[in-house]
Every structure is written in C-alpha cells, then in structure tokens.
JSON list of C-alpha atoms in Angstrom, two decimals:
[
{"chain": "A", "resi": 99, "resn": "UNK", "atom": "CA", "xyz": [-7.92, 69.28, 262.68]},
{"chain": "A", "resi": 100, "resn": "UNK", "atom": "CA", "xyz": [-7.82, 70.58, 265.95]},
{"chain": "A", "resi": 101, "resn": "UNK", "atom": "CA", "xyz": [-10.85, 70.42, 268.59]},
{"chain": "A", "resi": 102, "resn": "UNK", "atom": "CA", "xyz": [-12.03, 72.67, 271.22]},
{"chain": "A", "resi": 103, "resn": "UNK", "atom": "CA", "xyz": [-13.95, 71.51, 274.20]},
{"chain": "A", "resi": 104, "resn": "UNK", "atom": "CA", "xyz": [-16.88, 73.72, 274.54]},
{"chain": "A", "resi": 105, "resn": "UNK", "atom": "CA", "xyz": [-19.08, 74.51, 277.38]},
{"chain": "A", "resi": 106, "resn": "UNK", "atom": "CA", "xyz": [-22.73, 75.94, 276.11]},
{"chain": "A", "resi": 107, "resn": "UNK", "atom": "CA", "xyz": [-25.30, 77.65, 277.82]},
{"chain": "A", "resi": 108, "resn": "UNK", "atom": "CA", "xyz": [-28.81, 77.18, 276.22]},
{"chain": "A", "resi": 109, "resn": "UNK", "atom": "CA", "xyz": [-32.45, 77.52, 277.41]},
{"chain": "A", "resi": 110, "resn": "UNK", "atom": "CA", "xyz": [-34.56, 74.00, 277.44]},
{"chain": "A", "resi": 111, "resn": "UNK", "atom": "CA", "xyz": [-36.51, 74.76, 274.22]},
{"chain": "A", "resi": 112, "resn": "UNK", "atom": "CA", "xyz": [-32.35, 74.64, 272.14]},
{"chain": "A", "resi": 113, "resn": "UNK", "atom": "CA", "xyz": [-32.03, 70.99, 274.19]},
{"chain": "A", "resi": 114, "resn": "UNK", "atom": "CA", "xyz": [-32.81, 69.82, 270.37]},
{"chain": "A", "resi": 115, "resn": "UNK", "atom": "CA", "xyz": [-29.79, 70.99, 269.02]},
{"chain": "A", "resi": 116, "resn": "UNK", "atom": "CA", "xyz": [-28.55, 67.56, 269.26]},
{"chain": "A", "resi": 117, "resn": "UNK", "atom": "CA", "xyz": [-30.54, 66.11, 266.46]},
{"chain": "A", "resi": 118, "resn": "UNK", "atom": "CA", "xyz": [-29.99, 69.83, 264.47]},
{"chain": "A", "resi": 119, "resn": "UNK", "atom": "CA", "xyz": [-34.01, 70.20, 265.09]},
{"chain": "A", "resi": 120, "resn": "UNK", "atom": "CA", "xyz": [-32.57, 73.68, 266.39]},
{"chain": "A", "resi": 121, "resn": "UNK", "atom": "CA", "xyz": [-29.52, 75.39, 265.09]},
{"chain": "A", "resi": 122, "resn": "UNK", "atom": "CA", "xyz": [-26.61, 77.05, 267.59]},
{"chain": "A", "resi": 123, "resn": "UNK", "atom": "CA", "xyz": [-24.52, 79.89, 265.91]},
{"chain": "A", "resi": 124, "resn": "UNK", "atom": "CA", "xyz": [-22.50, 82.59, 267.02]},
{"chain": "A", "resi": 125, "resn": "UNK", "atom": "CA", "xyz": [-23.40, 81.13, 270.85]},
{"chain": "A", "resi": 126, "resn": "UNK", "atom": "CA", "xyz": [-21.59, 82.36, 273.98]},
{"chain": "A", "resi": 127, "resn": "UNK", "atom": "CA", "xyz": [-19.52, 79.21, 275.57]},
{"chain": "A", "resi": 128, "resn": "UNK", "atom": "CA", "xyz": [-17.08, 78.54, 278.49]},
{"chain": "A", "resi": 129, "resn": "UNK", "atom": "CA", "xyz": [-13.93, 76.53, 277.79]},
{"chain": "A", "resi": 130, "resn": "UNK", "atom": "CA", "xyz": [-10.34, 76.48, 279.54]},
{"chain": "A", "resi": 131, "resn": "UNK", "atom": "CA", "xyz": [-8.34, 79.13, 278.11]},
{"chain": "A", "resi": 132, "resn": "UNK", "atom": "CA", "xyz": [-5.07, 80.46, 279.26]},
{"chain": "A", "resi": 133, "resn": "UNK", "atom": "CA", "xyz": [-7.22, 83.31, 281.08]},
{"chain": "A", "resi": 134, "resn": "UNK", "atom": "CA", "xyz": [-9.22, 80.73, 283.04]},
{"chain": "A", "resi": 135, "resn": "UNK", "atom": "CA", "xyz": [-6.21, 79.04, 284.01]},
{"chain": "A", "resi": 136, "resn": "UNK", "atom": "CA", "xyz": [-4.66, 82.14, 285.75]},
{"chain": "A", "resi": 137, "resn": "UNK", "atom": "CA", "xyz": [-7.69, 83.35, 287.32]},
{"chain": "A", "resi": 138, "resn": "UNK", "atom": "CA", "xyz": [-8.21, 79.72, 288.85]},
{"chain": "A", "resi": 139, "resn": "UNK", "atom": "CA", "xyz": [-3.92, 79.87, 289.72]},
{"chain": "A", "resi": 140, "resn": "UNK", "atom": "CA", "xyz": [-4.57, 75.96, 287.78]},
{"chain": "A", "resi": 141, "resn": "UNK", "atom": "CA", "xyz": [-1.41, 74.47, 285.95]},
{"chain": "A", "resi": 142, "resn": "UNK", "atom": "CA", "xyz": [-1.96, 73.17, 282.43]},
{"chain": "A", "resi": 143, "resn": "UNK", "atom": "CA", "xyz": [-1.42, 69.65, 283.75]},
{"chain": "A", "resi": 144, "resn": "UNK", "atom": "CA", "xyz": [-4.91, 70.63, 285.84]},
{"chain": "A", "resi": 145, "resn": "UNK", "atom": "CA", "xyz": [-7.13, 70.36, 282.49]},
{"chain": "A", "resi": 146, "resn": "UNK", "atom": "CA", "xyz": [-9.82, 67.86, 283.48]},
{"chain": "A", "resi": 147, "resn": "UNK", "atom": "CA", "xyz": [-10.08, 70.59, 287.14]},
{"chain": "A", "resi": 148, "resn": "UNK", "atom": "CA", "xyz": [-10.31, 72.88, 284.42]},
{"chain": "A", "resi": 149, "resn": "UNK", "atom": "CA", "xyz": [-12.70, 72.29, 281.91]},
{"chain": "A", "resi": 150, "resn": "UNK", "atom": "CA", "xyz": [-14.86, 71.29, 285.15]},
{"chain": "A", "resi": 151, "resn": "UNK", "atom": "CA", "xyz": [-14.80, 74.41, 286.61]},
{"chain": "A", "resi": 152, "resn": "UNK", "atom": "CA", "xyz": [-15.68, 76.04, 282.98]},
{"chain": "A", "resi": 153, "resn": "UNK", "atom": "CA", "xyz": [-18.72, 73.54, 283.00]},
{"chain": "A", "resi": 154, "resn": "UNK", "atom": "CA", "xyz": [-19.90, 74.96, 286.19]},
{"chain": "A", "resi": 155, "resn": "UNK", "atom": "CA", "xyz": [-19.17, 78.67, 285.20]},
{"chain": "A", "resi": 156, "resn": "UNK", "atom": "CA", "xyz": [-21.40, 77.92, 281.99]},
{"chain": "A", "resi": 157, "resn": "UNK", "atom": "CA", "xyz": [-23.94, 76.78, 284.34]},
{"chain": "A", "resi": 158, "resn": "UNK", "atom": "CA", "xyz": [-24.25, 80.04, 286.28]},
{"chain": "A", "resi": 159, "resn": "UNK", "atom": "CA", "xyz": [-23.90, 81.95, 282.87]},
{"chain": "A", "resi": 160, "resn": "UNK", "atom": "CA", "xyz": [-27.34, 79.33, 281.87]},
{"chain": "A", "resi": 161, "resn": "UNK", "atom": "CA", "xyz": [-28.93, 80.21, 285.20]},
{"chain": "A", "resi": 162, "resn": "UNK", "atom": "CA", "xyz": [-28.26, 83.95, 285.20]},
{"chain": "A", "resi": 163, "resn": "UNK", "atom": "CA", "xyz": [-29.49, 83.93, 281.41]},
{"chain": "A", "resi": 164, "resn": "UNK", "atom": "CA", "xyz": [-32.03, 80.98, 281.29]},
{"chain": "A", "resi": 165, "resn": "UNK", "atom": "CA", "xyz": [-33.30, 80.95, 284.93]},
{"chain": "A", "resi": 166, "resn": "UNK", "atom": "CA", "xyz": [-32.13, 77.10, 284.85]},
{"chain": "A", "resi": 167, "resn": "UNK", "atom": "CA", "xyz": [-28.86, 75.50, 284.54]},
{"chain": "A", "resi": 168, "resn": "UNK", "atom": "CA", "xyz": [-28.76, 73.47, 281.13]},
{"chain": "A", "resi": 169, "resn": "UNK", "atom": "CA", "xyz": [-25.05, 73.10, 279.63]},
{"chain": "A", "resi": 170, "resn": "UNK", "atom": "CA", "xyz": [-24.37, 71.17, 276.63]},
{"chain": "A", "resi": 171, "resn": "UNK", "atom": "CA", "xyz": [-20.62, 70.12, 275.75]},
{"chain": "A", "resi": 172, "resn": "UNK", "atom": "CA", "xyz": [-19.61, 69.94, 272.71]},
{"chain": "A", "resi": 173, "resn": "UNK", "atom": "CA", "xyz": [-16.52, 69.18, 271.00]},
{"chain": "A", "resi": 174, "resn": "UNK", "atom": "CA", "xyz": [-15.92, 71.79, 267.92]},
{"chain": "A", "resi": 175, "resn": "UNK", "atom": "CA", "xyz": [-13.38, 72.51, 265.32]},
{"chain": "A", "resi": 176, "resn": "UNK", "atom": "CA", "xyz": [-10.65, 75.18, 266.54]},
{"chain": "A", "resi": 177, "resn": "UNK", "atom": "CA", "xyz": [-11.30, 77.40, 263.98]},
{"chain": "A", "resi": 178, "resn": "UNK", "atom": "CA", "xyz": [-14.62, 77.50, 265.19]},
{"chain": "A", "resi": 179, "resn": "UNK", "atom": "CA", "xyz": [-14.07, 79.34, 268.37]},
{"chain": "A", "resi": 180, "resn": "UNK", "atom": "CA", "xyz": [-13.12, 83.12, 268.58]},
{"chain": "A", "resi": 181, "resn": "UNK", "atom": "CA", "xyz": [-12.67, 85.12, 272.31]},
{"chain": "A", "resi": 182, "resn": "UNK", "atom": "CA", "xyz": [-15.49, 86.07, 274.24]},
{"chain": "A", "resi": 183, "resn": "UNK", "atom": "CA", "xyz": [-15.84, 89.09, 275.95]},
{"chain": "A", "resi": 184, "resn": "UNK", "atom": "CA", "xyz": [-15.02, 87.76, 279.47]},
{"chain": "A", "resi": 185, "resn": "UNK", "atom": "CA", "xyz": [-11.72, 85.56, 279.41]},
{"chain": "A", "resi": 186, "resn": "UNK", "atom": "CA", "xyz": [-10.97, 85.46, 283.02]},
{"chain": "A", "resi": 187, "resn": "UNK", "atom": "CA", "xyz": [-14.45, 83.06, 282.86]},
{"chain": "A", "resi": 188, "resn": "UNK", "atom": "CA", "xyz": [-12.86, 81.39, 279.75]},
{"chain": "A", "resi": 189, "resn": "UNK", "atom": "CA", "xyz": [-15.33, 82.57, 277.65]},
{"chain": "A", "resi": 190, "resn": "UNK", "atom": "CA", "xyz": [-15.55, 82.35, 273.83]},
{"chain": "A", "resi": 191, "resn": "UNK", "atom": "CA", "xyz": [-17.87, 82.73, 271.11]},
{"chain": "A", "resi": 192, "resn": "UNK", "atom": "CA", "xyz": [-18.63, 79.88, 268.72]},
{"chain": "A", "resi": 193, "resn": "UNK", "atom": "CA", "xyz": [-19.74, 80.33, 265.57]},
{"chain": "A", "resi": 194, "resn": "UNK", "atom": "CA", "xyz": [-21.33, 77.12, 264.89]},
{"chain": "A", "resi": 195, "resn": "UNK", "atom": "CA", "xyz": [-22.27, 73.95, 266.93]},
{"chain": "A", "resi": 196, "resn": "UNK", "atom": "CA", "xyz": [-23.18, 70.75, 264.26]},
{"chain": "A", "resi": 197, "resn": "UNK", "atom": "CA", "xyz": [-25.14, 67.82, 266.67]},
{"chain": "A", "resi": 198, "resn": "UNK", "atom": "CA", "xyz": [-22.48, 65.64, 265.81]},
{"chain": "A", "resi": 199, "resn": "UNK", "atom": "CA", "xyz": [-20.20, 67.77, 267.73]},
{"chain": "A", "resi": 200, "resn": "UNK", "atom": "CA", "xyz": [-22.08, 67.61, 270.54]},
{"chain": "A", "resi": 201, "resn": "UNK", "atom": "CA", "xyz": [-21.18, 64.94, 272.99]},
{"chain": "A", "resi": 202, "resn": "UNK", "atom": "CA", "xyz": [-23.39, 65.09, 276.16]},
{"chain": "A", "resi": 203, "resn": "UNK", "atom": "CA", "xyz": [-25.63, 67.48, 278.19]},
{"chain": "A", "resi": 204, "resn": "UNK", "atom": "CA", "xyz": [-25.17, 68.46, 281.95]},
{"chain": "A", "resi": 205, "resn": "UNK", "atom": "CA", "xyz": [-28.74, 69.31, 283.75]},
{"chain": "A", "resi": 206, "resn": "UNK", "atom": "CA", "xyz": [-30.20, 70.18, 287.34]},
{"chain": "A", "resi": 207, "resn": "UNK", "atom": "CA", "xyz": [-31.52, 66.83, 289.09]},
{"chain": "A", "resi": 208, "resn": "UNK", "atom": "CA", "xyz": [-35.11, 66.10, 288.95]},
{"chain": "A", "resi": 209, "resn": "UNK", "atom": "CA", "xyz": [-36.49, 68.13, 292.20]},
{"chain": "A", "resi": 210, "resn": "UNK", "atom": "CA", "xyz": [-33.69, 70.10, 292.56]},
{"chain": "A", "resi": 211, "resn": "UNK", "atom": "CA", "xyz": [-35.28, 73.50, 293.65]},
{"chain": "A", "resi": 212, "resn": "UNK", "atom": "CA", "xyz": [-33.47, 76.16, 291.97]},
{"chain": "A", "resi": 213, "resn": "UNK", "atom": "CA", "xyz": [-36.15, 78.92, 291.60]},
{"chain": "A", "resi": 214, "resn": "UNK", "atom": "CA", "xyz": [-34.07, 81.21, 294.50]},
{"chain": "A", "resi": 215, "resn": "UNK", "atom": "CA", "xyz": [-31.27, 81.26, 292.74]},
{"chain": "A", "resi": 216, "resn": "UNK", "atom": "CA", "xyz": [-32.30, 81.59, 289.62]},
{"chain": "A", "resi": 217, "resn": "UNK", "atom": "CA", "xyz": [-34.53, 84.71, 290.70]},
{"chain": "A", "resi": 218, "resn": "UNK", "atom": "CA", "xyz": [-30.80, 85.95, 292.24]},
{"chain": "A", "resi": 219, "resn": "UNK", "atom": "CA", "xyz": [-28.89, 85.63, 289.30]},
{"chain": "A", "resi": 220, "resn": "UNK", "atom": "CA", "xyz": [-31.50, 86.59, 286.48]},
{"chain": "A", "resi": 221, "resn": "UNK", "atom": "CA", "xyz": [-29.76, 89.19, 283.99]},
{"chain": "A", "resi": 222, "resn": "UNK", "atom": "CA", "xyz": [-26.22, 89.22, 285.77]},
{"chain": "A", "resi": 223, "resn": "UNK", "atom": "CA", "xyz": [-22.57, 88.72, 284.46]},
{"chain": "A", "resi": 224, "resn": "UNK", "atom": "CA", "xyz": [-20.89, 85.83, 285.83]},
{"chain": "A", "resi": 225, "resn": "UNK", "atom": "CA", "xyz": [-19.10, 87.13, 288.80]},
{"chain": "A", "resi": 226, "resn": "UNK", "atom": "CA", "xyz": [-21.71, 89.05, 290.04]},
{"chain": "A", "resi": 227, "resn": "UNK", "atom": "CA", "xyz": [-24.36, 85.94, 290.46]},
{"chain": "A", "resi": 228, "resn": "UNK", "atom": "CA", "xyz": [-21.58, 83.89, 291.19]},
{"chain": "A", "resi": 229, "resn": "UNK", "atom": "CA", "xyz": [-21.57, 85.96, 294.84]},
{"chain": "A", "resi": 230, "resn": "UNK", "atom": "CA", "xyz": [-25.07, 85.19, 295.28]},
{"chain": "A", "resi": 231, "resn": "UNK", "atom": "CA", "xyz": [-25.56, 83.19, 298.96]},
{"chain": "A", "resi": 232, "resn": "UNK", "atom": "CA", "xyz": [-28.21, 81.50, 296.63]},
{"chain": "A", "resi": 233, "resn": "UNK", "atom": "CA", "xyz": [-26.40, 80.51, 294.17]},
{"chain": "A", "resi": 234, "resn": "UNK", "atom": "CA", "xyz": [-23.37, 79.46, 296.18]},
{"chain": "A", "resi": 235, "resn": "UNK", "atom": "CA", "xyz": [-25.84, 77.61, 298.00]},
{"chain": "A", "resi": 236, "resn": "UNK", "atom": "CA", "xyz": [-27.38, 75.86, 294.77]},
{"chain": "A", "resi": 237, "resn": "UNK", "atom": "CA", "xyz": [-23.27, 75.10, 293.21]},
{"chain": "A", "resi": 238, "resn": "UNK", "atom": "CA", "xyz": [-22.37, 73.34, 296.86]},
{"chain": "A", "resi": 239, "resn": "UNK", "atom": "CA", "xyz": [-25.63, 71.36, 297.28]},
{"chain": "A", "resi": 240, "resn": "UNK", "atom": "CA", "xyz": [-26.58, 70.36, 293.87]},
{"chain": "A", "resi": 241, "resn": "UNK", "atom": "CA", "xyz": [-23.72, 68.43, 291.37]},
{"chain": "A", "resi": 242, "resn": "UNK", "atom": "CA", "xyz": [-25.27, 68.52, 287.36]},
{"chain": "A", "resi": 243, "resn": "UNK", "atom": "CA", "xyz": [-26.08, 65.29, 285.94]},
{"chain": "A", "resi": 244, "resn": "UNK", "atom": "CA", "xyz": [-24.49, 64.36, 283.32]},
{"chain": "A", "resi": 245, "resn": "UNK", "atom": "CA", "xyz": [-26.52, 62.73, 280.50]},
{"chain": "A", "resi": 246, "resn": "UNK", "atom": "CA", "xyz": [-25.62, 61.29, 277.22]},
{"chain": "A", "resi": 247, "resn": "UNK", "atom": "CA", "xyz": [-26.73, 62.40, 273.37]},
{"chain": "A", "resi": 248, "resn": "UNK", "atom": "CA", "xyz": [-27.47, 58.63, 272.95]},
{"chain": "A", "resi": 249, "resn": "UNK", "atom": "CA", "xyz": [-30.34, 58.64, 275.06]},
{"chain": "A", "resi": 250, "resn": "UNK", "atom": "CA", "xyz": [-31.70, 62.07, 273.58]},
{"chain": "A", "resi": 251, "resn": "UNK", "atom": "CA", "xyz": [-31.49, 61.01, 270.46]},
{"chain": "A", "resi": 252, "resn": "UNK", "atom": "CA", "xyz": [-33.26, 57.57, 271.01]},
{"chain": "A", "resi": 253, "resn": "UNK", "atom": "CA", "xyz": [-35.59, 59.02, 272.66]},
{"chain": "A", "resi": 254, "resn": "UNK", "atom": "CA", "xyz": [-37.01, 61.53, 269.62]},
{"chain": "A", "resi": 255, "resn": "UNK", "atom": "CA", "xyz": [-36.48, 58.59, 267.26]},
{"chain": "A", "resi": 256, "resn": "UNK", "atom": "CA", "xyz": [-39.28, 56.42, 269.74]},
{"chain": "A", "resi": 257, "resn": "UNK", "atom": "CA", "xyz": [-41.79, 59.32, 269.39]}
]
C-alpha cells in the first residue's frame, strides 16, 4: 500500500488525535504534490526541501486558521488523500487520519511570541498571510520544534 506524507493543521484542543481521544476526518493538509513542486521551481530529487517547505506552509495555514502554529505529520494511506482546493500550496484533503498514522507534531517554542502575527494572518488564504511583514518576521526568526508521538502518548498514559 502506498503512503502519503501529510502535513495537518489543527487547533491545540485536536493535539489528542494521537491517542484517537479526538478524531480527524475530511481535514485540510499540505503535502508535496507536483503543483508544489512547480510553484517552488524544486526537482523531484528536492523531496526532503519539499515536504519542508509544505510543513511550513501548513503552519501559516494553522496560524491563519488557529491563531497558533500546531502541525501534525502524519503518514496516511494514498487512497486516503484527494486534491485540495489550493495545489500550488500542495494542498489536499484527507479523509481520515488513524493515531497510528501519525508520526510526530511540529509546535511554536515555549515563549515564542506569536500573537502579531497571528492577529495578521487570522481568516486569510495562504498567500495572502504569507505576505504579512509579521508573519515573515515570525517564519525567519522562529524554526518549529519538532516533537515526537512517544512522548505524547507517555505522557497521557502517566496522568
């Protein structure tokens, strides 16, 4: 069966979709599609720049539709993923994320203040917050940690 790496926006409160406490269907995602690979003029031997640069377009699609940048990456079934409405971003829609799909979360740094550009961004596409000076100043000045399902997952287990 063939995988898809996914790139998923969600709010904090769906952070608990990897135990399945809360349920992601039909969800909005960024991934590297032949689209995204034009727009960005990358080669298909430039996959890891790639599915980086969908990571951080997911993270201004979070911000503009969270207010915060929370990304979880999962790795889904082909069949699972249909086109999105905005494929020069390498979005898709997928229909269902199981928490054993998911493989790790990217998040904003403790203290990172983000509230200007969040403010910026709140309700746009893409492309438009993306040309925020706010947000452009948040994206240079603040890399996402990366943090691992393991840790999540122990974590609710030592509650």
């Amino acid at each position: 069966m063939q995988r898809q790496l996914v790139f998923i926006p969600i709010r904090n409160d769906e952070l608990d979709a990897i135990t399945g406490v809360t349920t992601l269907t039909r969800r909005q995602a960024h991934t590297v599609t032949s689209e995204l690979l034009e727009a960005l003029e990358y080669t298909e031997a430039q996959t890891e720049d790639a599915e980086y640069a969908a990571m951080v377009i997911a993270s201004v699609a979070a911000l503009a539709a969270h207010g915060e940048r929370l990304v979880l990456v999962a790795e889904v079934p082909a069949s699972q993923v249909s086109p999105g409405t905005d494929a020069s971003n390498g979005e898709v829609v997928v229909a269902d994320v199981p928490p054993e799909s998911i493989t790790c979360w990217f998040s904003e740094a403790e203290g990172v203040d983000f509230a200007d550009a969040a403010a910026a961004a709140s309700g746009l596409d893409v492309d438009t917050a993306w040309d925020f000076p706010q947000v452009q100043e948040l994206l240079h000045a603040n890399d996402m940690l990366w943090n691992g399902v393991e840790e999540f997952r122990r974590g609710v287990q030592d509650v």
